[in-house]
Tab-separated table of C-alpha atoms in Angstrom:
chain	number	residue	atom	x	y	z
J	1	MET	CA	78.673	2.666	141.094
J	2	LYS	CA	82.625	1.959	140.396
J	3	TYR	CA	82.140	1.668	136.823
J	4	ILE	CA	80.412	5.256	137.034
J	5	LEU	CA	83.375	6.630	138.700
J	6	PHE	CA	85.834	5.292	136.303
J	7	VAL	CA	83.805	6.887	133.463
J	8	PHE	CA	83.677	10.492	135.125
J	9	VAL	CA	87.548	10.075	135.767
J	10	GLY	CA	88.581	8.962	132.429
J	11	LEU	CA	86.361	12.135	130.446
J	12	LEU	CA	87.995	14.502	133.236
J	13	PHE	CA	91.443	13.620	131.895
J	14	LEU	CA	90.476	13.501	127.856
J	15	GLY	CA	89.438	17.199	128.891
J	16	ALA	CA	92.641	18.258	130.530
J	17	CYS	CA	94.504	16.770	127.384
J	18	GLN	CA	92.564	18.723	125.032
J	19	GLN	CA	92.778	21.871	126.910
J	20	ARG	CA	96.368	21.636	126.735
J	21	HIS	CA	96.667	21.052	123.027
J	22	SER	CA	94.240	24.071	122.391
J	23	THR	CA	96.660	26.335	124.622
J	24	ALA	CA	99.560	25.385	122.508
J	25	GLU	CA	98.199	26.267	119.315
J	26	LYS	CA	96.976	29.736	120.846
J	27	THR	CA	100.430	30.424	121.637
J	28	PRO	CA	101.318	33.758	120.226
J	29	GLU	CA	104.322	34.052	117.775
J	30	ARG	CA	107.278	35.945	118.601
J	31	THR	CA	107.407	39.756	117.855
J	32	PRO	CA	110.270	40.074	115.405
J	33	PRO	CA	112.805	43.021	116.327
J	34	VAL	CA	111.996	46.252	114.910
J	35	ASP	CA	113.834	47.669	112.025
J	36	SER	CA	115.773	50.525	113.362
J	37	THR	CA	115.809	52.108	109.737
J	38	VAL	CA	112.242	52.368	109.768
J	39	THR	CA	110.552	55.433	111.203
J	40	SER	CA	107.534	56.743	112.096
J	41	THR	CA	106.084	59.509	109.763
J	42	ILE	CA	106.531	62.871	110.743
J	43	ASP	CA	104.525	65.918	110.252
J	44	THR	CA	107.680	67.848	109.034
J	45	VAL	CA	105.540	70.488	107.954
J	46	ALA	CA	103.497	71.128	111.346
J	47	LEU	CA	107.207	71.382	113.022
J	48	ILE	CA	108.553	74.074	110.673
J	49	GLY	CA	105.200	75.938	111.059
J	50	ASP	CA	105.831	76.097	114.980
J	51	TYR	CA	109.546	76.649	114.646
J	52	VAL	CA	109.821	79.544	111.963
J	53	LEU	CA	108.600	83.089	112.767
J	54	SER	CA	107.251	84.377	109.395
J	55	THR	CA	108.246	88.332	108.977
J	56	PRO	CA	104.956	90.385	108.394
J	57	PHE	CA	105.461	91.533	104.280
J	58	PHE	CA	108.221	88.966	103.380
J	59	GLN	CA	107.555	86.335	101.544
J	60	GLU	CA	110.703	83.814	102.114
J	61	ARG	CA	109.185	79.960	101.277
J	62	PRO	CA	107.198	81.247	97.950
J	63	GLN	CA	106.277	77.322	97.011
J	64	GLN	CA	106.644	74.923	99.596
J	65	ALA	CA	106.873	75.316	104.051
J	66	THR	CA	110.027	72.661	103.407
J	67	GLN	CA	111.630	74.627	100.492
J	68	HIS	CA	113.650	78.341	101.205
J	69	ALA	CA	114.101	80.137	98.719
J	70	LEU	CA	117.565	81.876	100.130
J	71	THR	CA	118.601	78.607	100.320
J	72	ASP	CA	121.881	79.046	97.898
J	73	PHE	CA	122.636	82.288	99.596
J	74	PHE	CA	122.669	80.840	103.543
J	75	ALA	CA	124.300	77.940	102.420
J	76	GLN	CA	127.165	80.210	101.132
J	77	LEU	CA	127.328	82.154	104.043
J	78	GLN	CA	128.077	79.556	105.833
J	79	ASP	CA	131.674	79.545	104.666
J	80	SER	CA	133.756	81.589	106.313
J	81	SER	CA	136.758	81.027	104.220
J	82	GLN	CA	135.091	83.488	101.699
J	83	THR	CA	133.312	86.694	101.107
J	84	THR	CA	129.494	86.327	99.899
J	85	HIS	CA	128.168	88.977	97.606
J	86	ILE	CA	125.117	90.316	97.662
J	87	LEU	CA	124.124	92.488	94.428
J	88	TYR	CA	121.583	95.149	94.817
J	89	TYR	CA	120.184	96.423	92.157
J	90	GLY	CA	117.971	99.496	91.573
J	91	ASP	CA	117.082	102.851	90.804
J	92	SER	CA	117.333	106.026	92.457
J	93	GLN	CA	115.760	105.143	95.427
J	94	ILE	CA	119.310	103.281	96.304
J	95	GLU	CA	121.652	105.523	93.927
J	96	GLY	CA	124.198	107.213	96.260
J	97	ASP	CA	124.385	103.925	98.930
J	98	ARG	CA	121.180	105.584	100.616
J	99	ILE	CA	119.169	102.869	101.914
J	100	THR	CA	121.728	99.923	100.762
J	101	SER	CA	124.462	101.585	103.236
J	102	TYR	CA	122.191	100.767	106.142
J	103	ILE	CA	121.110	97.388	105.081
J	104	ARG	CA	125.323	96.600	104.766
J	105	THR	CA	125.642	97.789	107.799
J	106	HIS	CA	122.942	96.035	109.722
J	107	LEU	CA	123.924	92.626	108.108
J	108	GLN	CA	127.943	92.931	108.903
J	109	GLU	CA	127.452	93.391	112.070
J	110	VAL	CA	125.655	90.214	112.849
J	111	TRP	CA	127.036	88.170	109.891
J	112	GLY	CA	130.391	89.824	109.797
J	113	GLY	CA	132.175	91.493	106.486
J	114	LYS	CA	133.747	94.713	105.638
J	115	GLY	CA	134.025	97.777	103.720
J	116	VAL	CA	131.700	99.445	101.463
J	117	GLY	CA	131.602	97.020	98.167
J	118	PHE	CA	131.798	98.372	94.745
J	119	LEU	CA	132.735	101.953	93.895
J	120	ASP	CA	132.489	103.526	90.524
J	121	PHE	CA	135.050	106.124	88.955
J	122	ASP	CA	132.184	108.127	88.041
J	123	ASP	CA	128.739	108.867	89.091
J	124	ILE	CA	125.955	111.625	88.355
J	125	ALA	CA	125.424	110.783	92.074
J	126	ASP	CA	127.449	111.211	95.290
J	127	ASN	CA	127.806	108.376	97.320
J	128	ILE	CA	127.087	109.058	101.360
J	129	ASN	CA	129.904	106.736	102.223
J	130	VAL	CA	132.782	108.095	99.835
J	131	VAL	CA	134.196	111.068	98.215
J	132	ARG	CA	135.734	111.007	95.177
J	133	ARG	CA	137.227	113.319	92.766
J	134	ARG	CA	138.725	112.628	89.387
J	135	SER	CA	141.016	113.934	86.171
J	136	GLY	CA	138.258	115.546	83.650
J	137	ASN	CA	138.853	112.548	80.914
J	138	TRP	CA	136.674	109.880	82.167
J	139	ARG	CA	134.185	108.444	80.245
J	140	ARG	CA	131.060	106.656	81.771
J	141	ASP	CA	128.817	104.147	79.539
J	142	THR	CA	126.103	102.550	81.395
J	143	PHE	CA	123.247	100.061	80.127
J	144	PHE	CA	120.268	102.820	80.118
J	145	ASN	CA	121.509	105.945	78.632
J	146	LYS	CA	125.287	105.625	77.066
J	147	PRO	CA	125.064	101.809	75.665
J	148	ARG	CA	127.804	99.795	74.509
J	149	LYS	CA	127.012	97.849	71.035
J	150	ASP	CA	129.374	95.154	72.303
J	151	GLY	CA	127.385	94.570	75.899
J	152	ARG	CA	130.506	94.209	78.108
J	153	TYR	CA	129.886	96.285	81.116
J	154	GLY	CA	130.607	95.767	84.536
J	155	ILE	CA	128.270	93.835	86.820
J	156	GLY	CA	126.748	97.147	88.054
J	157	GLY	CA	125.925	98.231	84.201
J	158	THR	CA	128.677	100.605	84.108
J	159	THR	CA	132.071	100.459	82.172
J	160	SER	CA	134.506	103.090	82.636
J	161	THR	CA	137.655	104.603	80.284
J	162	TYR	CA	139.450	107.757	79.653
J	163	THR	CA	140.969	109.562	77.137
J	164	GLY	CA	144.674	109.878	76.559
J	165	ASP	CA	147.552	108.423	77.796
J	166	SER	CA	146.410	109.092	81.466
J	167	ALA	CA	144.104	109.695	84.396
J	168	TRP	CA	143.154	109.604	87.931
J	169	VAL	CA	140.800	109.498	90.495
J	170	ASN	CA	140.789	109.629	94.538
J	171	PHE	CA	138.685	108.163	96.885
J	172	GLN	CA	138.334	108.968	100.709
J	173	LEU	CA	136.391	106.572	103.005
J	174	ARG	CA	134.212	107.736	105.714
J	175	ASN	CA	135.932	107.010	109.109
J	176	HIS	CA	133.344	104.455	110.105
J	177	PHE	CA	134.085	101.956	107.629
J	178	TYR	CA	137.163	99.305	107.683
J	179	TYR	CA	138.107	97.092	104.902
J	180	ASP	CA	140.988	94.419	104.316
J	181	GLN	CA	141.376	95.007	100.523
J	182	VAL	CA	140.898	97.212	97.350
J	183	TYR	CA	140.742	95.645	94.040
J	184	LEU	CA	139.730	95.977	90.410
J	185	LEU	CA	137.682	94.425	88.066
J	186	TYR	CA	138.887	94.837	84.331
J	187	GLN	CA	139.571	94.058	80.807
J	188	GLN	CA	142.468	95.394	78.644
J	189	PRO	CA	141.315	95.119	74.828
J	190	HIS	CA	144.631	96.862	73.711
J	191	ASN	CA	147.720	94.994	72.776
J	192	MET	CA	149.432	96.988	74.804
J	193	ALA	CA	149.699	97.125	79.109
J	194	CYS	CA	148.641	99.844	81.523
J	195	THR	CA	150.302	101.121	84.455
J	196	LEU	CA	148.746	101.652	87.863
J	197	THR	CA	150.326	103.263	90.440
J	198	CYS	CA	148.230	103.738	94.058
J	199	TYR	CA	149.274	106.541	96.803
J	200	ASP	CA	148.434	107.008	99.858
J	201	LEU	CA	147.258	110.445	100.155
J	202	SER	CA	147.717	110.888	103.498
J	203	ASN	CA	151.336	110.561	103.524
J	204	GLY	CA	152.090	110.835	99.566
J	205	GLU	CA	153.700	107.083	99.868
J	206	VAL	CA	153.121	104.658	96.785
J	207	LEU	CA	150.934	101.927	97.991
J	208	SER	CA	151.318	99.404	95.191
J	209	ARG	CA	152.708	100.062	91.460
J	210	LEU	CA	150.616	97.566	88.909
J	211	VAL	CA	150.646	96.265	85.473
J	212	LEU	CA	147.192	95.364	84.038
J	213	PRO	CA	148.104	93.474	80.731
J	214	PRO	CA	145.819	92.545	77.868
J	215	SER	CA	142.956	90.388	78.596
J	216	GLN	CA	140.361	88.322	77.140
J	217	SER	CA	137.579	88.529	79.473
J	218	PRO	CA	136.876	90.033	82.939
J	219	THR	CA	140.143	90.267	85.284
J	220	LYS	CA	140.339	91.099	89.093
J	221	LYS	CA	143.393	92.685	90.052
J	222	ILE	CA	144.246	93.518	93.853
J	223	LEU	CA	145.685	96.585	94.391
J	224	PHE	CA	146.691	97.357	97.959
J	225	ASN	CA	145.648	95.585	101.232
J	226	THR	CA	146.721	98.751	103.408
J	227	PRO	CA	143.060	98.956	105.952
J	228	LEU	CA	144.374	102.099	107.631
J	229	THR	CA	144.563	104.051	104.145
J	230	ARG	CA	141.562	106.141	104.084
J	231	ARG	CA	142.656	108.541	101.325
J	232	PHE	CA	143.890	107.015	98.041
J	233	GLN	CA	144.505	107.930	94.398
J	234	LEU	CA	144.813	105.671	91.604
J	235	VAL	CA	146.774	107.156	88.436
J	236	PHE	CA	146.667	105.124	85.476
J	237	GLU	CA	149.234	105.419	82.541
J	238	GLY	CA	149.091	103.847	79.052
J	239	PRO	CA	145.822	103.204	77.104
J	240	SER	CA	143.039	102.602	78.870
J	241	PRO	CA	141.105	99.637	79.964
J	242	LEU	CA	137.482	98.580	80.446
J	243	LEU	CA	137.146	99.586	84.483
J	244	LEU	CA	134.278	97.825	85.541
J	245	GLY	CA	134.514	98.802	88.737
J	246	LEU	CA	136.673	99.378	92.018
J	247	TRP	CA	135.947	97.160	95.424
J	248	VAL	CA	136.722	98.019	99.061
J	249	ASP	CA	136.280	94.853	100.622
J	250	GLY	CA	136.674	92.484	103.553
J	251	GLN	CA	138.424	88.975	102.848
J	252	GLU	CA	135.584	86.838	104.571
J	253	GLN	CA	131.798	87.208	105.695
J	254	LEU	CA	129.849	89.329	103.992
J	255	GLN	CA	129.544	92.392	101.101
J	256	LEU	CA	126.637	94.443	99.877
J	257	ASP	CA	127.327	95.857	96.412
J	258	SER	CA	125.044	98.440	95.639
J	259	PHE	CA	124.037	99.141	91.787
J	260	GLY	CA	121.524	102.261	91.885
J	261	MET	CA	120.667	104.044	88.634
J	262	ARG	CA	118.473	106.848	88.291
J	263	GLY	CA	115.690	106.299	86.153
J	264	HIS	CA	116.464	102.911	85.726
J	265	ALA	CA	113.579	99.902	84.965
J	266	GLY	CA	115.979	97.202	85.231
J	267	TYR	CA	115.799	95.773	81.697
J	268	GLY	CA	119.453	97.355	81.040
J	269	LEU	CA	121.013	94.322	82.737
J	270	LEU	CA	118.918	91.746	79.855
J	271	THR	CA	122.146	94.324	77.634
J	272	ILE	CA	125.254	92.775	79.235
J	273	GLN	CA	127.118	90.187	77.478
J	274	ASP	CA	126.130	86.754	79.193
J	275	ASP	CA	129.738	85.050	79.819
J	276	TRP	CA	130.673	88.532	81.595
J	277	LEU	CA	127.820	88.783	83.680
J	278	ALA	CA	128.568	85.142	84.678
J	279	GLU	CA	132.524	85.678	84.712
J	280	GLN	CA	132.254	88.620	86.960
J	281	ALA	CA	129.588	86.932	89.315
J	282	THR	CA	131.942	84.258	89.985
J	283	LEU	CA	134.971	86.468	90.711
J	284	LEU	CA	133.006	88.297	93.112
J	285	GLY	CA	131.354	85.128	95.163
J	286	THR	CA	127.616	86.466	94.226
J	287	GLY	CA	125.190	85.018	96.909
J	288	LEU	CA	122.356	86.842	96.342
J	289	VAL	CA	120.821	89.168	93.690
J	290	VAL	CA	118.109	92.121	94.499
J	291	LEU	CA	115.880	93.322	92.422
J	292	HIS	CA	114.605	96.766	93.538
J	293	TYR	CA	112.690	98.226	90.237
J	294	GLY	CA	109.244	99.262	88.768
J	295	ALA	CA	108.878	102.770	90.346
J	296	ASN	CA	110.223	104.163	86.899
J	297	GLU	CA	107.470	102.535	85.222
J	298	VAL	CA	104.371	103.249	87.280
J	299	PRO	CA	103.366	106.441	85.302
J	300	TYR	CA	103.341	104.646	82.310
J	301	ILE	CA	101.861	101.479	82.573
J	302	ARG	CA	98.026	102.721	81.928
J	303	THR	CA	96.419	98.825	80.257
J	304	GLU	CA	96.225	95.231	80.396
J	305	ALA	CA	98.612	94.845	77.860
J	306	GLN	CA	101.112	97.117	79.435
J	307	LEU	CA	101.070	95.412	83.048
J	308	GLU	CA	101.313	92.140	80.935
J	309	ASN	CA	104.608	93.168	78.940
J	310	PHE	CA	106.017	94.477	82.351
J	311	GLU	CA	105.273	90.604	83.706
J	312	LYS	CA	106.774	89.520	80.550
J	313	ARG	CA	109.866	91.573	81.000
J	314	HIS	CA	110.771	91.206	84.563
J	315	GLN	CA	110.295	87.190	83.641
J	316	GLN	CA	113.113	88.062	81.031
J	317	LEU	CA	115.103	89.478	83.807
J	318	ILE	CA	114.692	86.470	86.136
J	319	ASP	CA	115.850	84.232	83.457
J	320	LYS	CA	118.585	86.210	82.832
J	321	ILE	CA	119.886	86.059	86.150
J	322	LYS	CA	119.085	82.126	86.754
J	323	ALA	CA	120.522	81.076	83.811
J	324	ASN	CA	123.946	83.102	84.071
J	325	ILE	CA	124.271	83.412	88.201
J	326	PRO	CA	122.751	79.747	88.944
J	327	GLN	CA	124.796	79.847	92.479
J	328	ALA	CA	122.924	82.947	93.755
J	329	SER	CA	119.283	82.927	95.242
J	330	ILE	CA	116.963	86.096	94.252
J	331	LEU	CA	115.039	88.434	96.068
J	332	ILE	CA	112.400	90.787	94.642
J	333	VAL	CA	111.910	94.460	96.521
J	334	SER	CA	108.282	95.608	95.491
J	335	ILE	CA	107.511	99.261	94.324
J	336	SER	CA	106.452	101.348	97.360
J	337	GLU	CA	103.615	103.961	97.296
J	338	MET	CA	103.564	106.658	94.729
J	339	GLY	CA	101.804	109.966	93.990
J	340	ASN	CA	100.521	111.438	90.868
J	341	PHE	CA	101.550	114.986	90.499
J	342	ARG	CA	98.732	115.709	87.933
J	343	THR	CA	95.505	114.203	90.141
J	344	GLY	CA	97.427	114.835	93.926
J	345	LEU	CA	96.687	111.347	94.515
J	346	PRO	CA	98.690	107.970	94.657
J	347	TYR	CA	98.685	105.906	91.263
J	348	THR	CA	95.617	103.451	90.997
J	349	ASN	CA	98.237	100.657	89.213
J	350	LEU	CA	100.341	99.852	92.371
J	351	SER	CA	98.659	97.080	93.684
J	352	GLN	CA	98.307	95.524	90.366
J	353	ILE	CA	102.354	96.009	89.794
J	354	ARG	CA	103.131	94.563	92.923
J	355	ASP	CA	100.639	91.478	92.631
J	356	ILE	CA	102.813	90.994	89.199
J	357	GLN	CA	106.328	91.159	91.306
J	358	GLN	CA	104.663	88.864	94.091
J	359	LYS	CA	103.352	86.516	91.266
J	360	LEU	CA	106.882	86.076	90.022
J	361	ALA	CA	108.704	86.130	92.917
J	362	LYS	CA	106.545	82.790	93.467
J	363	LYS	CA	106.748	81.391	90.372
J	364	ASN	CA	110.180	81.085	90.026
J	365	SER	CA	110.956	80.471	94.011
J	366	CYS	CA	112.166	83.650	94.940
J	367	ALA	CA	112.059	85.893	98.102
J	368	PHE	CA	109.717	88.816	98.018
J	369	TRP	CA	109.504	92.114	100.340
J	370	ASP	CA	106.177	93.531	99.834
J	371	VAL	CA	107.203	97.335	100.769
J	372	LEU	CA	103.892	98.530	99.290
J	373	GLY	CA	102.068	96.216	101.926
J	374	MET	CA	104.225	97.506	104.610
J	375	ILE	CA	103.657	101.354	103.588
J	376	GLN	CA	99.801	101.007	103.167
J	377	ASP	CA	99.995	98.668	106.870
J	378	SER	CA	96.276	99.531	108.126
J	379	THR	CA	96.898	98.662	111.402
J	380	ARG	CA	99.472	101.324	111.566
J	381	THR	CA	97.672	104.643	113.148
J	382	THR	CA	100.150	107.575	111.274
J	383	SER	CA	101.240	107.298	107.794
J	384	TRP	CA	104.741	106.836	106.237
J	385	ARG	CA	104.154	110.423	105.002
J	386	GLU	CA	102.819	111.818	108.319
J	387	GLU	CA	105.938	110.385	110.176
J	388	GLY	CA	108.511	111.859	107.596
J	389	LEU	CA	109.502	108.592	106.019
J	390	ILE	CA	108.701	109.266	102.056
J	391	ALA	CA	107.938	111.814	100.257
J	392	PHE	CA	104.525	112.317	97.339
J	393	ASP	CA	106.661	111.189	94.681
J	394	GLY	CA	107.696	107.846	96.236
J	395	HIS	CA	111.333	108.412	96.934
J	396	PHE	CA	112.052	107.842	100.858
J	397	THR	CA	113.591	110.820	102.839
J	398	PRO	CA	116.665	110.247	105.123
J	399	LYS	CA	114.858	108.861	107.723
J	400	GLY	CA	113.138	106.561	105.489
J	401	HIS	CA	116.185	105.109	104.311
J	402	GLN	CA	117.298	104.399	107.577
J	403	LYS	CA	114.127	102.518	108.317
J	404	VAL	CA	113.257	100.570	105.118
J	405	GLY	CA	117.298	99.223	105.361
J	406	LYS	CA	117.065	98.248	108.902
J	407	THR	CA	113.745	96.630	107.800
J	408	LEU	CA	114.827	94.902	105.142
J	409	ALA	CA	118.116	93.711	107.474
J	410	ASP	CA	116.091	92.232	109.715
J	411	ALA	CA	113.829	90.331	107.749
J	412	LEU	CA	116.922	89.162	106.365
J	413	LEU	CA	118.454	88.085	109.374
J	414	GLN	CA	115.225	86.204	110.589
J	415	ALA	CA	114.927	84.555	107.312
J	416	SER	CA	118.458	82.999	108.279
J	417	LYS	CA	117.014	81.302	111.481
J	418	ASN	CA	114.107	80.260	109.746
J	419	TYR	CA	116.196	78.579	107.311
J	420	GLN	CA	118.602	77.008	109.642
J	421	HIS	CA	115.258	75.625	111.708
J	422	ILE	CA	113.960	74.401	108.439
J	423	GLU	CA	117.555	72.598	107.822
J	424	ASN	CA	117.528	70.987	111.213
J	425	ILE	CA	114.146	69.570	111.118
J	426	LYS	CA	114.423	68.277	107.968
J	427	LYS	CA	117.630	66.558	109.365
J	428	ASN	CA	116.627	65.066	112.742
J	429	PRO	CA	112.837	65.930	112.765
J	430	GLN	CA	112.390	63.835	116.202
J	431	LYS	CA	114.622	66.453	118.171
J	432	TYR	CA	111.905	69.215	117.552
J	433	ILE	CA	109.034	67.118	118.824
J	434	SER	CA	107.956	68.040	122.449
J	435	PRO	CA	107.692	65.073	124.938
């Protein structure tokens, strides 16, 4: 009996030892500390979808959700120490600063900026913000109907000169516009300098007297910075320089330059000397180029071959801007609705032309505004024509100018907010994750 008890106790002791050994082997290893540089994968595309508000008919992210077509433009706007220019090219829809005046006003109310931007020395259309009078010896060459063989145009597609030894031009600004400075872009090809005297027409005082010396390339010359002067005169004496445009501007924030040319399809831009286009864009601080064309080609595009040529030519136009103004974003504005007077119905090729413009915008990472889609929106209870916003030939009425200008300005303002959200999400996505 004692022997059996001894064996039983021994077995208990042996089992306890084996259990302790087994437990020691199964003790888990210590978990290494987490590397703070390693973060979990976050679906930034989904976050952007939650925070970015899309504007109907306005395409600002043509290829990827995390990329914004207007990045370069909005990045420049954040530098408040300089003026960022929008170069808005178009046809008779914007001539006289009609639509563009409303876009400028609304954007400057939010982003800041002053003045009316570009003014030409002569034009076939009156500017709605400026009264202009001039001597009778001015000549205006344009890249549309009075071309220059040397391609030396102002950035707006015009070059002004005068015959004889002197000329003058008067400008009177509407009272609601303010500015910080008036300056000139010019090139003096002659060996002799030209003298320019600026007068305040309200009191006859001399604002400034300057010399425009010979120059090989486009040159910027500040004429005066007397913002209370609403009426002023420029008197040129000596051999005529190539006058590329006058600017009535602020010294910071935003400016929009309106380059409207009646009957133009946009291809004249291809004839501007590359270095001249690049230098002027740099002098102005260009952040955005808007292409608002197509209407003047609608009546003449009837075949697939003509549609293909339209696409080819507009691609060349985009390539020209990207090559010479690489610092700028591009916005393509589509054609609007147009009626055919012969049939009494809208043209049947409008959607095809609009689709090509949208295709080019996506292909080239440009922003796109579908004006045709906005006008033909099936959710509307009344048409634009019934509301008196657009004429049968496709031209907007004064009421339509305001609506189009305000709508595009609002789309750009919302796009700016979207861009900022996208940049913030990409930098710190965890901040935007709901708890």
